[in-house]
Short mmCIF file of C-alpha atoms and ligand atoms in Angstrom, two decimals:
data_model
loop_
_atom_site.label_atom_id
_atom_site.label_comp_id
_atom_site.label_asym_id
_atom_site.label_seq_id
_atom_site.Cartn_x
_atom_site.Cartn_y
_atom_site.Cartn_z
CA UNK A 14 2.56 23.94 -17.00
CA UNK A 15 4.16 21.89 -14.20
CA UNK A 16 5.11 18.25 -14.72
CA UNK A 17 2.71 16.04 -13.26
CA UNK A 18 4.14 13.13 -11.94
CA UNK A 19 2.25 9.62 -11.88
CA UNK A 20 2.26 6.98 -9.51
CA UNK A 21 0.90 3.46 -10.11
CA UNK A 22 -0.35 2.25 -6.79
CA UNK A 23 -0.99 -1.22 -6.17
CA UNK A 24 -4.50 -2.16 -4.67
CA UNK A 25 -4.42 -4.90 -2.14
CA UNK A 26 -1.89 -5.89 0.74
CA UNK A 27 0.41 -3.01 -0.16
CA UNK A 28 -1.40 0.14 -0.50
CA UNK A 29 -2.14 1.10 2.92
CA UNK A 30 1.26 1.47 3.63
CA UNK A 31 2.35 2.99 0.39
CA UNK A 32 0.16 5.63 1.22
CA UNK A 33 1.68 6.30 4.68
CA UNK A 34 5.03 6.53 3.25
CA UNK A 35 3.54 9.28 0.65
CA UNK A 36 2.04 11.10 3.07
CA UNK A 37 5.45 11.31 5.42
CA UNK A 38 6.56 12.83 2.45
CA UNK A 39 3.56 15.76 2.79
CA UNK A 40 1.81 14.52 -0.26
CA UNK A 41 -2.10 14.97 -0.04
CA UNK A 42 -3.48 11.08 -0.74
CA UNK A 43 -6.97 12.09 0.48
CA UNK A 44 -8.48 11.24 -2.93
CA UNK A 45 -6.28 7.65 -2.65
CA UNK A 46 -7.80 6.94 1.05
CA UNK A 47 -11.32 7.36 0.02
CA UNK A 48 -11.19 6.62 -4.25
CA UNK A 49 -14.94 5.84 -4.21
CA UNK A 50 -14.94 4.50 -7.40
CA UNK A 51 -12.57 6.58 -8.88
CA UNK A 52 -9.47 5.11 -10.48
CA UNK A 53 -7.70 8.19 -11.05
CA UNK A 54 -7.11 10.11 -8.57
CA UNK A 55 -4.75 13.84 -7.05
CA UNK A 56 -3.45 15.05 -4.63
CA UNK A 57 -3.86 19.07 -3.88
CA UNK A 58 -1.27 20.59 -5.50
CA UNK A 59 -1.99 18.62 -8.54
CA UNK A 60 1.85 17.65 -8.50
CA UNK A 61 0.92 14.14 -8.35
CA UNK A 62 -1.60 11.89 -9.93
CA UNK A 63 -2.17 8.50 -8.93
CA UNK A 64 -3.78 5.54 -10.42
CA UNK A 65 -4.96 2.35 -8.48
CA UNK A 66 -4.11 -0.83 -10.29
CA UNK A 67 -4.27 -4.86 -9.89
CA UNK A 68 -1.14 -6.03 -8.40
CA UNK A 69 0.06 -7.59 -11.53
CA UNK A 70 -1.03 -4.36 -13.94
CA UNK A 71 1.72 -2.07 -11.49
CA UNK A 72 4.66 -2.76 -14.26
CA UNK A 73 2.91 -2.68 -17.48
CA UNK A 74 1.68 0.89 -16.50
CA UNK A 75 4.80 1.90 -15.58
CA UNK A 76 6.50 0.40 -18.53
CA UNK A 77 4.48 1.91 -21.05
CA UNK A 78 5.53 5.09 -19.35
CA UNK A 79 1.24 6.04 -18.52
CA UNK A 80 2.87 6.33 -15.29
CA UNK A 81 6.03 7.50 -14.01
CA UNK A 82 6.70 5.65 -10.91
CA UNK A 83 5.21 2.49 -9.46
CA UNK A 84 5.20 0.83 -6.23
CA UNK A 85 4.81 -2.78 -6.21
CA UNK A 86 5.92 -6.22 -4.23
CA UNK A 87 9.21 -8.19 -5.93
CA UNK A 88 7.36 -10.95 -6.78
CA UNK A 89 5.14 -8.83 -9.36
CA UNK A 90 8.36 -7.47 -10.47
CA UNK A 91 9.92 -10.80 -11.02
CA UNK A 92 7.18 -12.32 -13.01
CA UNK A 93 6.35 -9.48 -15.11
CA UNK A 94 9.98 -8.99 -15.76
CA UNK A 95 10.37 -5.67 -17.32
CA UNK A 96 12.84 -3.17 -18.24
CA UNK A 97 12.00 -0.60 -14.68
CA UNK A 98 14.44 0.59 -12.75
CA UNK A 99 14.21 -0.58 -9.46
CA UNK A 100 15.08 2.61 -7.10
CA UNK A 101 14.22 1.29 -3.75
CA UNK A 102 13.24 -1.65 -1.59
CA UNK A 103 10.63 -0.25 0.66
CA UNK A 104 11.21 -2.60 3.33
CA UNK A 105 6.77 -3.21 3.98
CA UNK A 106 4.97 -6.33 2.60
CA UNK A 107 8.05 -8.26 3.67
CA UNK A 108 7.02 -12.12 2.79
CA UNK A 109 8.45 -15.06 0.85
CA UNK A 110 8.16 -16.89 -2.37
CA UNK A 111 8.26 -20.41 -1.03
CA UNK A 112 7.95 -24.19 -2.82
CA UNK A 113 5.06 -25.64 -0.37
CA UNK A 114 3.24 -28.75 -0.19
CA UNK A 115 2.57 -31.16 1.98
CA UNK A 116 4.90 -32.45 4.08
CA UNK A 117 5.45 -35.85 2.71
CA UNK A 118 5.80 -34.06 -0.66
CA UNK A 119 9.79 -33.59 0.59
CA UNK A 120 10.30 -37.44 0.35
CA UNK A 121 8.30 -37.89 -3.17
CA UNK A 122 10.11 -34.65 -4.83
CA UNK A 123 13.24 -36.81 -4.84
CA UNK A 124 11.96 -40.01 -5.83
CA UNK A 125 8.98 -39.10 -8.48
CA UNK A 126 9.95 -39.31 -11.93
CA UNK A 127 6.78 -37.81 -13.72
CA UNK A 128 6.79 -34.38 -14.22
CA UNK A 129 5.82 -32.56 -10.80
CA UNK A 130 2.76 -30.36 -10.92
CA UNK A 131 3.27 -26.75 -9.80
CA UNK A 132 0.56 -24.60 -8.94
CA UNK A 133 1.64 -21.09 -8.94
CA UNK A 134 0.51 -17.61 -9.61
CA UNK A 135 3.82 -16.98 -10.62
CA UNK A 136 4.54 -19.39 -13.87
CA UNK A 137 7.36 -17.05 -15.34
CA UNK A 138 9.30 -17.30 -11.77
CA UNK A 139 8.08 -21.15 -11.56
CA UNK A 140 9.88 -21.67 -15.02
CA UNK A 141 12.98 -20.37 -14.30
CA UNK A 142 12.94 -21.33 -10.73
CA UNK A 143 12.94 -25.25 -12.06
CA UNK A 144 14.68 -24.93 -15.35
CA UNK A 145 18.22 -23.16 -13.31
CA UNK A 146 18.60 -26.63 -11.35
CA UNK A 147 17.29 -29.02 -14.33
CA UNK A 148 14.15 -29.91 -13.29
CA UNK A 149 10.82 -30.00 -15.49
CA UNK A 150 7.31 -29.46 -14.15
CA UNK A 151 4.27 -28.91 -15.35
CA UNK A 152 2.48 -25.44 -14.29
CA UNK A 153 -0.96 -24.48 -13.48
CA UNK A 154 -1.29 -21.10 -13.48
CA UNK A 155 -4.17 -20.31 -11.07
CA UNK A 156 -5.36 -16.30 -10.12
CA UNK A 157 -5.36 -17.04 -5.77
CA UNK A 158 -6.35 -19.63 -3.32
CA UNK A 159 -3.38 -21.61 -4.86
CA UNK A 160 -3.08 -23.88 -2.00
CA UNK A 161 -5.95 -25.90 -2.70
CA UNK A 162 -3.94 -27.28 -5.73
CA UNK A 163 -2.34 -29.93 -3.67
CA UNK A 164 -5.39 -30.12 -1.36
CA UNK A 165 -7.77 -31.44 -4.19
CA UNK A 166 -5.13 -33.16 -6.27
CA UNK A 167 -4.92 -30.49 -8.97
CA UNK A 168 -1.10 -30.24 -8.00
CA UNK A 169 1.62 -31.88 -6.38
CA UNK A 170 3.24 -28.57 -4.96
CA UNK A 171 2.77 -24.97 -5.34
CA UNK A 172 4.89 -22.04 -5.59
CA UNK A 173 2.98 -18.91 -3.58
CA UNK A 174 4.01 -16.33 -1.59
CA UNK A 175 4.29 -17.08 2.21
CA UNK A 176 3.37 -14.23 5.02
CA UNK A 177 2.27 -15.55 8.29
CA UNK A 178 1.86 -18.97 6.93
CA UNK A 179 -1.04 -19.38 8.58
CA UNK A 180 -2.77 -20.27 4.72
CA UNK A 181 -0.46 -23.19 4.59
CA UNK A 182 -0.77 -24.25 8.38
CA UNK A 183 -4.19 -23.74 8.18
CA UNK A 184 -4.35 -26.69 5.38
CA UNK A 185 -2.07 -28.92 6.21
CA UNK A 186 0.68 -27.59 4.04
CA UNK A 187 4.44 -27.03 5.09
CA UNK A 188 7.61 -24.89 3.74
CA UNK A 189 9.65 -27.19 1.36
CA UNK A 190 12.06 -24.65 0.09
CA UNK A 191 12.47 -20.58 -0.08
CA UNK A 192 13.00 -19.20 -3.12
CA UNK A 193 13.63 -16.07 -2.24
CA UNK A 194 12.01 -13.04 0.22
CA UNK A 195 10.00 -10.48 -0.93
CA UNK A 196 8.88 -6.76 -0.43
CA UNK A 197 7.36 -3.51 -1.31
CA UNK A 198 9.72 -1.75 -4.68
CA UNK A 199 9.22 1.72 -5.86
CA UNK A 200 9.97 1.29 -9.40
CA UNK A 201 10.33 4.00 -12.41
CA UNK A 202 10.20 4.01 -16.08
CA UNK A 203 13.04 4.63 -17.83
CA UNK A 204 12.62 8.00 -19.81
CA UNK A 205 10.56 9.46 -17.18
CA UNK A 206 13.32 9.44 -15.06
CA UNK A 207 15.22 11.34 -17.84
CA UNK A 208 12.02 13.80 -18.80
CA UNK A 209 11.53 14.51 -15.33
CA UNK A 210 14.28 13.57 -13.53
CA UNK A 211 14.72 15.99 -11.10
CA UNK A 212 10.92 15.87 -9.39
CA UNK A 213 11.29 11.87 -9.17
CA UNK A 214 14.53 11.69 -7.73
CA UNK A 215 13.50 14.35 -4.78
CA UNK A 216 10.69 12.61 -4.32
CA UNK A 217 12.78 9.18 -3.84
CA UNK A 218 15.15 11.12 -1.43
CA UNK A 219 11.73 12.06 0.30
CA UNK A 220 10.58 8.44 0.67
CA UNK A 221 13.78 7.45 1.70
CA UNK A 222 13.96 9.64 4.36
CA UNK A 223 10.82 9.29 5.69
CA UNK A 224 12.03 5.39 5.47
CA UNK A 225 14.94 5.75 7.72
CA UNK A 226 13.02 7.84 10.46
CA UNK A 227 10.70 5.29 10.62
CA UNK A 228 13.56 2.81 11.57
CA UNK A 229 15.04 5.23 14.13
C1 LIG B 321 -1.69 -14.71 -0.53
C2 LIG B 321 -0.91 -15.95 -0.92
C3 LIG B 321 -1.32 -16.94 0.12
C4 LIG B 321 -1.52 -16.08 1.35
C5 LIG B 321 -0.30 -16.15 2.24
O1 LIG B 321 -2.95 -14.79 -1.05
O2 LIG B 321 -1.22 -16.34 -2.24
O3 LIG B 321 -2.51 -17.58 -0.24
O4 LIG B 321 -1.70 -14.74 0.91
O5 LIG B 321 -0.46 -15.38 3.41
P1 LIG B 321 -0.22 -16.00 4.86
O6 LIG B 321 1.08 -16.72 4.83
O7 LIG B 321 -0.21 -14.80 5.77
O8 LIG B 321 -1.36 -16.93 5.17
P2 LIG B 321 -3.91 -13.54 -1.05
O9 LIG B 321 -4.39 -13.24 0.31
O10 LIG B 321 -3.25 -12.41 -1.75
O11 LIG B 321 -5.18 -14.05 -1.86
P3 LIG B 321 -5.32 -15.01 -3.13
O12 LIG B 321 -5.14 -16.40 -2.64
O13 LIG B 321 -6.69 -14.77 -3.62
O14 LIG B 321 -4.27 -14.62 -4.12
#
């Protein structure tokens, strides 16, 4: 029996072009372009197996070794903060973890001496962010729409990822510091890439090709 290799596919912003990147490689994602409500799916060979996943859910199935590889943004991979190895940036869903608020919020952050209130998605990167230059906040973890913390007072800045920044334009809301950019990772657990080694690594040598003709 061949090895069937699983890949942890986030839904959202990134899949579409996860997808085109597997299929330069000449896997089948037919099943993954039209899932129904399916949430495991294969390709034709039934080489691969891939399951759709929440953002956020992308390392802990991956971790737990349910599946073998994962592809998911840095900012996941940063808050969830587990032991994957991180085999390649994929260079799509380029963005930016970014302190925002309003823009007045630059002149208060130096002079406010209550703790700051931090709306974030993110509270493990928000922790760390603030404790590595000595600061201490308060966080309010929130699911999306974080930028209407500061809008109806339920925050005094937020820590979100930043695309277009047409959210934050859009509301009044400015840039007050980058914390660092982000993109697209394939990630793998750490015995698969023992147990099945091989298969993985020719399929990252795949992607990675397909990668570099795409910048040619
Ligand atoms: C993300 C992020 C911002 C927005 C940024 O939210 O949290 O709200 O996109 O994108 P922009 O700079 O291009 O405007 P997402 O769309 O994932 O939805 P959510 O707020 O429900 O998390």
């Amino acid at each position: 029996m061949q090895d069937v290799i699983t890949i942890a596919l986030a839904k959202g912003r990134l899949a579409e072009k996860a997808i085109a990147v597997l299929e330069k490689c000449g896997i089948d994602c037919s099943q993954v372009k039209d899932p129904g409500r399916r949430l495991v799916l294969r390709d034709e060979t039934g080489a691969y197996q891939f399951i759709l996943v929440k953002p956020s859910d992308v390392p802990t199935y991956v971790d737990s070794g349910v599946a073998d590889i994962g592809i998911a943004g840095k900012d996941t991979l940063m808050e969830e903060n587990r032991p994957l190895y991180e085999m390649l940036d994929l260079g799509f869903g380029r963005c930016r973890l970014c302190i925002a608020g309003f823009p007045d919020a630059a002149q208060r952050r130096g002079i406010t001496v209550a703790n700051r209130r931090v709306a974030t998605k993110y509270p493990n990167i928000a922790r760390s962010f603030y404790a590595a230059r000595g600061e201490t906040i308060d966080i309010i973890k929130l699911n999306g729409s974080v930028e209407l913390g500061p809008i109806v007072g339920l925050a005094d800045e937020i820590l979100d990822i930043v695309e277009s920044g047409k959210t934050l334009k859009e509301n009044g809301l400015v840039v007050l510091e980058e914390v660092c950019p982000v993109s697209a990772h394939l990630v793998v657990n750490r015995v698969s890439l023992k147990t099945k080694g091989n298969k993985i690594k020719a399929l990252i040598a795949q992607v990675r090709a397909a990668l570099e003709e795409e910048q040619a």
